[in-house]
Tab-separated table of C-alpha atoms in Angstrom:
chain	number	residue	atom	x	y	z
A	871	UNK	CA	12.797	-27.645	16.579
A	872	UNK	CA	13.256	-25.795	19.433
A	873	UNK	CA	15.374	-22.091	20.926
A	874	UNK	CA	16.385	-20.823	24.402
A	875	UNK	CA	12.530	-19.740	25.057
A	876	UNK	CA	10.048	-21.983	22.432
A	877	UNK	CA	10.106	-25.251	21.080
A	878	UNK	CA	7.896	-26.823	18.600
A	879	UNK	CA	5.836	-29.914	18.531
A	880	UNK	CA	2.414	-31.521	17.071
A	881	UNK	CA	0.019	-30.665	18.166
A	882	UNK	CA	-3.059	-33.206	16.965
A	883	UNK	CA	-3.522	-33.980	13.365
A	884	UNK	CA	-6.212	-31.484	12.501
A	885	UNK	CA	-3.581	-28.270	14.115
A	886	UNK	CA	0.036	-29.911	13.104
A	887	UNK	CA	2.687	-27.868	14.614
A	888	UNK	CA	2.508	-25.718	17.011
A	889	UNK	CA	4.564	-22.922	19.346
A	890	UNK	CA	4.832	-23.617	22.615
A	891	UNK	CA	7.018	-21.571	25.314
A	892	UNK	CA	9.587	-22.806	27.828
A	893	UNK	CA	9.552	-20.193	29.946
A	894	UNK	CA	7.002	-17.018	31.366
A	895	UNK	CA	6.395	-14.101	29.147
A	896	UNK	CA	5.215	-10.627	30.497
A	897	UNK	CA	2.815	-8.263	28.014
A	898	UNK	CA	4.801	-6.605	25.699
A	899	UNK	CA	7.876	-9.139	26.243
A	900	UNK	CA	9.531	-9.872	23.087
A	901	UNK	CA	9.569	-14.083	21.959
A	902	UNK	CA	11.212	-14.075	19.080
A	903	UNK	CA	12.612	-12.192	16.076
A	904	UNK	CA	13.263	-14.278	12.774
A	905	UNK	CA	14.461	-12.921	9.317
A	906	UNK	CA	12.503	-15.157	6.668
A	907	UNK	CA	13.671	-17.754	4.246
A	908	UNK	CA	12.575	-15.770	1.427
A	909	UNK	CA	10.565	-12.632	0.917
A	910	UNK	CA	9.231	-10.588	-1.802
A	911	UNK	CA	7.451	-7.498	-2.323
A	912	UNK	CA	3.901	-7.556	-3.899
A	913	UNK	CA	4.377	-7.048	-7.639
A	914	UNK	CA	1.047	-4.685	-8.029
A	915	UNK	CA	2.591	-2.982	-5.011
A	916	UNK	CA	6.228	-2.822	-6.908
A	917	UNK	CA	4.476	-1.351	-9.960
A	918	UNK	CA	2.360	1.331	-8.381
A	919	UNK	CA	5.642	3.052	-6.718
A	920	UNK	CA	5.973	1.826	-3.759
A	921	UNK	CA	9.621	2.023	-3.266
A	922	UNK	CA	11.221	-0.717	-0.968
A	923	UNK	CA	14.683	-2.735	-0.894
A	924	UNK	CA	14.116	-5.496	-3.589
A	925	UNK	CA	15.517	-7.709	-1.088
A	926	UNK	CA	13.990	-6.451	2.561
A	927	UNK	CA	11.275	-4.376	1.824
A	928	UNK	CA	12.934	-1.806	3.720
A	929	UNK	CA	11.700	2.049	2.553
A	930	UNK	CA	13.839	3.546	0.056
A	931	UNK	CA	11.674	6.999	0.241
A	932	UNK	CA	11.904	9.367	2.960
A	933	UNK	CA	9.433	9.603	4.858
A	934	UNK	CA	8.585	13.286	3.741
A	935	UNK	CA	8.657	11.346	-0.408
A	936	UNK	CA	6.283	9.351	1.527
A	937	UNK	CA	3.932	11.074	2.669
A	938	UNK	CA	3.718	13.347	-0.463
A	939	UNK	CA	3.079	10.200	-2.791
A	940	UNK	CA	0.634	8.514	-0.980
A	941	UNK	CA	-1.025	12.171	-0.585
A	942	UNK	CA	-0.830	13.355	-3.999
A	943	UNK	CA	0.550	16.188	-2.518
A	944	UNK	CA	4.142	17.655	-2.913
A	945	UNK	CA	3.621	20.819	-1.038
A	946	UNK	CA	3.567	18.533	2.052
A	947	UNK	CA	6.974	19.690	4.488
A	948	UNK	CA	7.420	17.350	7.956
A	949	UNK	CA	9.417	18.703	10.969
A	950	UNK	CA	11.754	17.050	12.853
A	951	UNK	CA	13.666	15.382	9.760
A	952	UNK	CA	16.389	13.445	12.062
A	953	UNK	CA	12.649	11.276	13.096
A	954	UNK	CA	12.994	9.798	9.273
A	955	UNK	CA	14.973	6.655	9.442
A	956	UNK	CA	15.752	5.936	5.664
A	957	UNK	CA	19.231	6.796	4.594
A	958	UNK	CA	19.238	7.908	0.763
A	959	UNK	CA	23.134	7.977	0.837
A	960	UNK	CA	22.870	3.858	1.541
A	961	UNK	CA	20.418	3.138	-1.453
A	962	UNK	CA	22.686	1.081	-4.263
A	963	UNK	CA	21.301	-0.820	-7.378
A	964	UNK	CA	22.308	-4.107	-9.540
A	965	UNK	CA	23.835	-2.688	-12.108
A	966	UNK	CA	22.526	-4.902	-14.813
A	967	UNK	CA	18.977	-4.727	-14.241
A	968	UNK	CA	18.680	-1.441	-11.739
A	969	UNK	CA	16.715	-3.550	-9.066
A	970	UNK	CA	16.962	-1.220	-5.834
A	971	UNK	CA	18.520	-2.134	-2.425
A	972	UNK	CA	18.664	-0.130	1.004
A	973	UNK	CA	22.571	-1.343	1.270
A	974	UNK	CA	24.857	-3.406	0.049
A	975	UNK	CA	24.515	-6.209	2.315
A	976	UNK	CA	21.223	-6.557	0.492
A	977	UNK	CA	22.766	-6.302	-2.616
A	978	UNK	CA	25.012	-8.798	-2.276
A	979	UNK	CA	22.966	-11.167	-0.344
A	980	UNK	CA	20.265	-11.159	-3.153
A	981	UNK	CA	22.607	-11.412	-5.584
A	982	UNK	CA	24.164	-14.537	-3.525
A	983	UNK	CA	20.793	-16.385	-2.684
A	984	UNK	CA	18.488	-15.793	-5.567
A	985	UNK	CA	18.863	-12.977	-7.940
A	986	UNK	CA	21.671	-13.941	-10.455
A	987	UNK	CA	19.528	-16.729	-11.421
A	988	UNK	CA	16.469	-13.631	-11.788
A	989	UNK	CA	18.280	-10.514	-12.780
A	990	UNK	CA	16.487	-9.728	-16.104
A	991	UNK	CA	20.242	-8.667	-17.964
A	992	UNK	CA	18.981	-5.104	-18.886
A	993	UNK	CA	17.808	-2.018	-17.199
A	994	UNK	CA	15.627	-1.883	-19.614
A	995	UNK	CA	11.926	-3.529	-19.191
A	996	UNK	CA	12.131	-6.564	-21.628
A	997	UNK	CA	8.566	-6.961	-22.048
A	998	UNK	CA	9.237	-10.287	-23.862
A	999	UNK	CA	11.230	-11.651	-21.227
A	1000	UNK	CA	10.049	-14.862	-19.693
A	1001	UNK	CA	9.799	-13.856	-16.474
A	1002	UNK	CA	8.315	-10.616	-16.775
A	1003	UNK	CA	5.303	-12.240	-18.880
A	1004	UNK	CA	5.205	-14.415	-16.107
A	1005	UNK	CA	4.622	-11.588	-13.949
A	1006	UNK	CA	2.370	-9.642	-15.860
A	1007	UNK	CA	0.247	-13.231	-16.211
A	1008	UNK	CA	0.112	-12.878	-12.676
A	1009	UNK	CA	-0.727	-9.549	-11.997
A	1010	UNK	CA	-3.985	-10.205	-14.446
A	1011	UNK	CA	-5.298	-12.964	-12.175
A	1012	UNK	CA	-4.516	-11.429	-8.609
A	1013	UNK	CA	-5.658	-7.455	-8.564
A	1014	UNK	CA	-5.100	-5.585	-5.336
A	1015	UNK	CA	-5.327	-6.379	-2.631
A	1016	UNK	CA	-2.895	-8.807	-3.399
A	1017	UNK	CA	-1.939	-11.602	-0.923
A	1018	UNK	CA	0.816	-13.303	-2.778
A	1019	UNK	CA	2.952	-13.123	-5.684
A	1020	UNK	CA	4.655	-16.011	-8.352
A	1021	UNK	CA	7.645	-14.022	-7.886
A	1022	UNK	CA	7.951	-15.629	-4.344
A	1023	UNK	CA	7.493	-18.825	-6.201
A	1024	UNK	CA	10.373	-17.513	-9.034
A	1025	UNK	CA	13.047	-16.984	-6.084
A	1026	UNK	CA	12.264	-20.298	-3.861
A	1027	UNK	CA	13.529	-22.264	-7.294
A	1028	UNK	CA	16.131	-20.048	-7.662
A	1029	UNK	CA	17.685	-20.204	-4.207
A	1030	UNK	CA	17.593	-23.967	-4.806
A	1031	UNK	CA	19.273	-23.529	-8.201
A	1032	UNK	CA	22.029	-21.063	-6.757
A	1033	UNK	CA	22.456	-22.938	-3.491
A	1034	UNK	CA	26.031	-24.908	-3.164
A	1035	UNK	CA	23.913	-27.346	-0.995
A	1036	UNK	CA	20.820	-27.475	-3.065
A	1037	UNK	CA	19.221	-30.794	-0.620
A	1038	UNK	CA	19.567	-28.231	2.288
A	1039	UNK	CA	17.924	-25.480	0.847
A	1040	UNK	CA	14.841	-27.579	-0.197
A	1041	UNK	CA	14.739	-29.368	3.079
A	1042	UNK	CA	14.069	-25.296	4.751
A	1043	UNK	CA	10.857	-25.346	2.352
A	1044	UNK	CA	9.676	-28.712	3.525
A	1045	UNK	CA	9.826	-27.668	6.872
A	1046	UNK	CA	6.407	-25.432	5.931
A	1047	UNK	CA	3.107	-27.227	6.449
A	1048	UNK	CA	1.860	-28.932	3.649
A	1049	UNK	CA	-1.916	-30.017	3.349
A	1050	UNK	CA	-3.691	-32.849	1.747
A	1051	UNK	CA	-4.414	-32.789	-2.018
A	1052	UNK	CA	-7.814	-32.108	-1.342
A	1053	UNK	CA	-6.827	-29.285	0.654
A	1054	UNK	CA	-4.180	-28.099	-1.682
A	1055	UNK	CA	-6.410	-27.715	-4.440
A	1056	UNK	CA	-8.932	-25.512	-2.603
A	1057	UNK	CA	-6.364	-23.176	-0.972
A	1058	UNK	CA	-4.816	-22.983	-4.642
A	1059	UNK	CA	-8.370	-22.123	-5.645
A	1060	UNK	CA	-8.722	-20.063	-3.196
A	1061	UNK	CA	-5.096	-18.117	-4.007
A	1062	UNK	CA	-5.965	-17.085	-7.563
A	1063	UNK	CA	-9.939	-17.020	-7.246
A	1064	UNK	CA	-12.972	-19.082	-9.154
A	1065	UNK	CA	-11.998	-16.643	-11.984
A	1066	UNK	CA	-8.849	-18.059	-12.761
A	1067	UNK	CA	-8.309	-21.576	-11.590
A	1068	UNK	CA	-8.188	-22.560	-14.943
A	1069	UNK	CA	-5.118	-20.869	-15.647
A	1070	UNK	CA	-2.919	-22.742	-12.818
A	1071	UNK	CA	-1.361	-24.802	-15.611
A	1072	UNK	CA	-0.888	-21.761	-17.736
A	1073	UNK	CA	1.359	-20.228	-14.767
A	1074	UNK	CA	3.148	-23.528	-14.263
A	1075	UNK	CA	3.958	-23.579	-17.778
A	1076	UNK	CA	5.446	-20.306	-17.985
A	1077	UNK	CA	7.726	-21.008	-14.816
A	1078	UNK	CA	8.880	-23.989	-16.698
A	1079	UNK	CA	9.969	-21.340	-19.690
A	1080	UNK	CA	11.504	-18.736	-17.520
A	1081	UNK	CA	13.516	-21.191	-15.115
A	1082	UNK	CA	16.201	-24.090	-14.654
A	1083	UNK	CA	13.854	-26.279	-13.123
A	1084	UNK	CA	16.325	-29.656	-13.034
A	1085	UNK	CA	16.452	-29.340	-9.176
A	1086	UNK	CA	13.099	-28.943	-8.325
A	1087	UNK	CA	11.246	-30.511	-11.479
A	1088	UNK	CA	9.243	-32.011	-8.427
A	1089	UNK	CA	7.176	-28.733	-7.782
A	1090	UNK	CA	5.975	-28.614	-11.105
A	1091	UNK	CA	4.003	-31.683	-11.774
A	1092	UNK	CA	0.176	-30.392	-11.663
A	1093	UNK	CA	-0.557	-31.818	-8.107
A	1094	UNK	CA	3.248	-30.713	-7.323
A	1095	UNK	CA	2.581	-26.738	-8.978
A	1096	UNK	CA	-0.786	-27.169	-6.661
A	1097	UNK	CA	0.937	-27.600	-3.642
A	1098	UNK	CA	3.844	-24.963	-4.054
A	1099	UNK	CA	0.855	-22.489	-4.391
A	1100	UNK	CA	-0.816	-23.698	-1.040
A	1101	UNK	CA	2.405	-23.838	0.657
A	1102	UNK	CA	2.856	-20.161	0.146
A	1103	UNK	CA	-1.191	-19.803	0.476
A	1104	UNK	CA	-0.895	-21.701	4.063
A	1105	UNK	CA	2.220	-20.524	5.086
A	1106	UNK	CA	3.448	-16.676	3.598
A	1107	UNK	CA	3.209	-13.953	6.106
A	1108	UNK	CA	2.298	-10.494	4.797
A	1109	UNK	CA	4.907	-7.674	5.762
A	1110	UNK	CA	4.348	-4.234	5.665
A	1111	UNK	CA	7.118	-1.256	5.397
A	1112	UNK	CA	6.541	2.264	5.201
A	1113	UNK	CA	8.585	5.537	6.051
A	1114	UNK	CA	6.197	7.671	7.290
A	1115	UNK	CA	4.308	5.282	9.788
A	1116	UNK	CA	8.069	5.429	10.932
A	1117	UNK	CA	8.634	8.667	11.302
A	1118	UNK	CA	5.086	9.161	12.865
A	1119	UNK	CA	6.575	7.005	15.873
A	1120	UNK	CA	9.581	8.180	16.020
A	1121	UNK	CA	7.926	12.033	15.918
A	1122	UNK	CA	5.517	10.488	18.368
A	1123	UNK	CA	8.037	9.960	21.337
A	1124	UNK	CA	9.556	13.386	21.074
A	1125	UNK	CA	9.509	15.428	24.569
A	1126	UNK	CA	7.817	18.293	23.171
A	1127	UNK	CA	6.342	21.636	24.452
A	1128	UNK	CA	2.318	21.433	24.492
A	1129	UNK	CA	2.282	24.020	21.331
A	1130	UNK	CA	4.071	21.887	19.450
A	1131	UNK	CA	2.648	18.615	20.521
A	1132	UNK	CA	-0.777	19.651	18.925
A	1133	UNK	CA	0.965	21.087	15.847
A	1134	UNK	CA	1.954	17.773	15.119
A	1135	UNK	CA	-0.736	15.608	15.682
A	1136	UNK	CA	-2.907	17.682	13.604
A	1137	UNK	CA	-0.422	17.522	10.801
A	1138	UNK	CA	-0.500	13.660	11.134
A	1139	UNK	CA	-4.052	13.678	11.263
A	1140	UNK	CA	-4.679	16.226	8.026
A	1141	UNK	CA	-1.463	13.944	6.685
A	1142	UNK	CA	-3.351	10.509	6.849
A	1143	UNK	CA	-6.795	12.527	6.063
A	1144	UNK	CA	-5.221	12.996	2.846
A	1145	UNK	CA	-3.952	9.733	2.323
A	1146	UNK	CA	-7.207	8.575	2.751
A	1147	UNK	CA	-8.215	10.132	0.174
A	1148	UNK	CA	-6.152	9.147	-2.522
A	1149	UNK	CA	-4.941	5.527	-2.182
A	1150	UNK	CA	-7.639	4.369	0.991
A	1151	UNK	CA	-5.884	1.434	2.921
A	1152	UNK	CA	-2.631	1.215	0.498
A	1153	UNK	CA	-0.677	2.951	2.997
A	1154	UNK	CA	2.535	0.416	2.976
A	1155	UNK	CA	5.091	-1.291	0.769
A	1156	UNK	CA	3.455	-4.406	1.029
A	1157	UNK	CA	4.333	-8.402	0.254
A	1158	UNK	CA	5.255	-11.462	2.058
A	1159	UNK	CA	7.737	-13.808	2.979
A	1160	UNK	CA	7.998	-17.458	4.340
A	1161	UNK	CA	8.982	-17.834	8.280
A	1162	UNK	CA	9.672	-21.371	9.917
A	1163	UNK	CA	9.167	-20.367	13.514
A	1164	UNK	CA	5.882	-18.166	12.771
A	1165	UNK	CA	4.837	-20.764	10.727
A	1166	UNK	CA	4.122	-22.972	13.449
A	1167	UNK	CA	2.424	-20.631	15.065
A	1168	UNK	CA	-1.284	-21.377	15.248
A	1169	UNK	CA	-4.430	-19.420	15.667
A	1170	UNK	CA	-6.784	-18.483	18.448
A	1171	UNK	CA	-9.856	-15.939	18.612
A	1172	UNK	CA	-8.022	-15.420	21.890
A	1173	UNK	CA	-4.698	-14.796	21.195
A	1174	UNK	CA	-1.879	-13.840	23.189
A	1175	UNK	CA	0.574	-12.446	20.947
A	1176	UNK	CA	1.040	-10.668	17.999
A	1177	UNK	CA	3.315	-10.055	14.811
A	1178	UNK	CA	5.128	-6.631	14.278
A	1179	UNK	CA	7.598	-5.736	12.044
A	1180	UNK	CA	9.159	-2.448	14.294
A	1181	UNK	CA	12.299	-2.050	12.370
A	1182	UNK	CA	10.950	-0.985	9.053
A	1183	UNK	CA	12.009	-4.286	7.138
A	1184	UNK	CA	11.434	-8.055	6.817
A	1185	UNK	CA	12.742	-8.984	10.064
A	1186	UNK	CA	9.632	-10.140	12.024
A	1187	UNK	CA	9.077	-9.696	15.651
A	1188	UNK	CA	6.590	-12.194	17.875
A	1189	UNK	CA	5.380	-10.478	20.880
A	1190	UNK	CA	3.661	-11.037	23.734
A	1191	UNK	CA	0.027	-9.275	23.844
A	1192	UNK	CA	-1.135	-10.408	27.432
A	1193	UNK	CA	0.573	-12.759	30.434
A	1194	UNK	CA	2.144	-16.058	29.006
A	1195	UNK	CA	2.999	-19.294	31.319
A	1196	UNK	CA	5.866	-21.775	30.542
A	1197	UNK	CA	4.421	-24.595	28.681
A	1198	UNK	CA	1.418	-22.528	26.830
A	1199	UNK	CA	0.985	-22.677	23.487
A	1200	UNK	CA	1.845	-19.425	21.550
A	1201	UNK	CA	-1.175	-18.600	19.509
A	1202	UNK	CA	-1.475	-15.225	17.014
A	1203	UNK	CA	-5.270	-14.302	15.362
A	1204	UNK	CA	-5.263	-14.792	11.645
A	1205	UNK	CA	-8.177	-12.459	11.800
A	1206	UNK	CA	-8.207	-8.578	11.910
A	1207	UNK	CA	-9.231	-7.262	15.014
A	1208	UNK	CA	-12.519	-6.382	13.816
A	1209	UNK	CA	-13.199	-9.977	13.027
A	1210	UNK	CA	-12.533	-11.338	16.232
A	1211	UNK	CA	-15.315	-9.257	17.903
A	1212	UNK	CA	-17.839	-10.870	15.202
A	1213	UNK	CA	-19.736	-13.859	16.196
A	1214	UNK	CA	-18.423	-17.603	16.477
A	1215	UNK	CA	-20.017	-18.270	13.331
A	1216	UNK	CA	-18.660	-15.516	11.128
A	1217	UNK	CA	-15.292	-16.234	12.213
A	1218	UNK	CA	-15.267	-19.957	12.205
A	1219	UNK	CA	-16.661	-18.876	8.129
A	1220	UNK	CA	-13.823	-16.637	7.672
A	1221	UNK	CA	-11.470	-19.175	8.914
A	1222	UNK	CA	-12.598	-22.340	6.789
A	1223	UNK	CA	-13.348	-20.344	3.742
A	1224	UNK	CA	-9.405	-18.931	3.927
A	1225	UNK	CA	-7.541	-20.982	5.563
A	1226	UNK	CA	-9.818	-24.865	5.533
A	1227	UNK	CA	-9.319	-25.332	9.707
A	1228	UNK	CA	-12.665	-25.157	12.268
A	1229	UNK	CA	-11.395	-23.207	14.985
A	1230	UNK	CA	-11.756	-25.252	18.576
A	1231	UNK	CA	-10.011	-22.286	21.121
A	1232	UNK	CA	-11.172	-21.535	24.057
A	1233	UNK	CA	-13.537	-18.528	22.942
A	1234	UNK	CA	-15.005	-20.996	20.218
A	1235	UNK	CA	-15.572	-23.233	22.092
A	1236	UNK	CA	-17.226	-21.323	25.272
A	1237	UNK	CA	-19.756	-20.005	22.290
A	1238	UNK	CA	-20.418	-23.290	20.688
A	1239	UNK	CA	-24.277	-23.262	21.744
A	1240	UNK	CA	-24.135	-19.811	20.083
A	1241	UNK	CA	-26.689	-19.726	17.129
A	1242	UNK	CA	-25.222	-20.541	13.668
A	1243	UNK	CA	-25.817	-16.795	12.664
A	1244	UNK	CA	-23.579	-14.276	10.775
A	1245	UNK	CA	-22.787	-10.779	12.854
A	1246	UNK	CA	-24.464	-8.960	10.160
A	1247	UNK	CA	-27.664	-11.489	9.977
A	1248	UNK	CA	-27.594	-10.615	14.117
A	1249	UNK	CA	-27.716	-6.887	13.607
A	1250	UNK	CA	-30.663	-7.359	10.934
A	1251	UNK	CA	-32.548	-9.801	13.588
A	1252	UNK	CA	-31.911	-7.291	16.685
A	1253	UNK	CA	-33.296	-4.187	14.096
């Protein structure tokens, strides 16, 4: 698989794929953009208000709606309204079920891909309904913060069930990297917690109920269930929306007097002070989606470029984060920042408890004499 710029290839047998460029990259040079195969927003995330495009993710609040939700504050007025990028007038809705969309391209493209087969029939909550019991099932074994969702799951069979060329569509999902059943059943593990593993079958059961499963009666055998739940595990990538980080950029590149310039950023400041308060790190509308080309895309402690998502929706942007040759591999950190200043240990833990790889980059393995000692256990030794 290969573009203009990248191609992919194996890597060894431990790594699989991986994304290597063709050509030189400068810092901040833009490698890629890709809209996923599928994407779906959190359902803990959905529930809780967070208003996005059923279909992109893209903000259906304004950015002043926004920020007064996530403040519990409605007395909260921003400036410079033409800096807000969502476009009430645009919002439409399926009008069977009263799923939202930002347009209606999305509309119609989720109704073409996927969401005939899901559209619940009423715009009324049918608590009974297979699929939201399936959903609530869910939502009991993964609290926030949530990392996946069997919704994702719901709309990968039903693009195969809707597609005209159903062997086509199923060949884009085997494309993802798929591990060995030992593997599989620890990332599945790993997906719902300790807590529930023991309800796997009860999940796979109720997907049976709720769907036409003739075309992909493959992926719900219990070793085949397993390993559709550590193909998203392995493979989903979260994305993040959210009007007000928007408009705080937007805002942010204004050519302003000095008065005014200080105005603001103490507003944005008091803004996400109060944010803080209320709903801590839920700042976004939040879920996650399944991306060939990212996919491949392997880790480093070192990495040299990062994911963004700068237009608001579920289009994802890989971009360069330092100086990139032709022929390098194209590495991303599946590690917060933080983590990556912790010790060789603590990440190579983090890493093989989440996602079952030992980590062999170059910063491993210039600290591989390193002591086997967590960050923490380092501060409490050095007190």
């Amino acid at each position: 698989m290969e573009g203009k710029d990248f191609f992919v290839k194996m890597v060894n047998n431990e790594k699989g794929k991986g994304l290597f460029s063709k050509r030189a990259y400068k810092e901040g040079d833009v490698i890629l953009e890709e809209k996923p195969v599928v994407s779906c927003q959190f359902s803990w995330n959905s529930d809780y208000g967070y208003l996005a495009c059923d279909h992109c993710l893209r903000p259906l609040e304004t950015a002043e709606e926004n920020a007064q939700r996530l403040a519990g504050n409605s007395n909260i007025v921003l400036p410079h309204s033409e800096c807000c990028e969502t476009n009430k007038n645009l919002t439409t809705e399926c009008p069977t079920c009263g799923v939202k969309y930002c347009s209606v391209e999305c509309q119609n493209e989720a109704f073409q891909r996927y969401h005939s087969t899901l559209c619940l029939q009423s715009r009324v909550k049918d608590e009974n309904h297979p699929l939201t019991q399936l959903n609530e099932t869910w939502k009991q074994m993964h609290y926030p913060p949530e990392t996946a969702t069997i919704m994702l799951l719901a709309r990968m069979v039903a693009m195969v069930n809707q597609a005209n060329d159903k062997q086509h569509v199923y060949s884009m999902f085997s494309q993802f990297c798929h591990r060995t059943v030992n593997d599989t059943h620890e990332i599945a593990h790993n997906l719902l917690g300790e807590k529930f593993v023991g309800q796997i079958d009860v999940l796979r059961g109720m997907m049976e109920k709720a769907l036409n499963l003739e075309y992909t009666a493959h992926w719900f055998t219990p070793d085949g269930f397993r390993s559709l739940l550590a193909l998203v595990g392995t493979n989903a990538q979260g994305i993040g929306t959210s009007a007000f980080s928007r408009w705080v950029r937007n805002v942010s590149a204004l050519d302003l007097h000095k008065d005014q310039r200080i105005y603001i950023d103490k507003l944005i400041d008091r803004i996400y002070d109060e944010m803080e308060e209320v709903v801590g790190s839920f700042l976004n509308n939040e879920g996650s989606g399944l991306y060939i080309l990212q996919s491949a895309v392997n880790h480093s402690c070192v990495p040299n470029a990062s994911v963004e998502f700068p237009y608001s929706n579920n289009t994802l942007v890989l971009r360069a984060t330092r100086d990139i040759q032709a022929e390098e591999e194209i590495c991303t950190s599946y590690l917060e920042e933080c983590e990556l200043e912790r010790s060789r240990y603590s990440r190579q833990k983090a890493l093989s408890s989440l996602y079952l790889f030992i980590c062999r980059c170059d910063k491993c393995q210039s600290q591989a004499n390193d002591p086997d000692v967590t960050s923490d256990e380092e501060v409490d030794a050095s007190s």
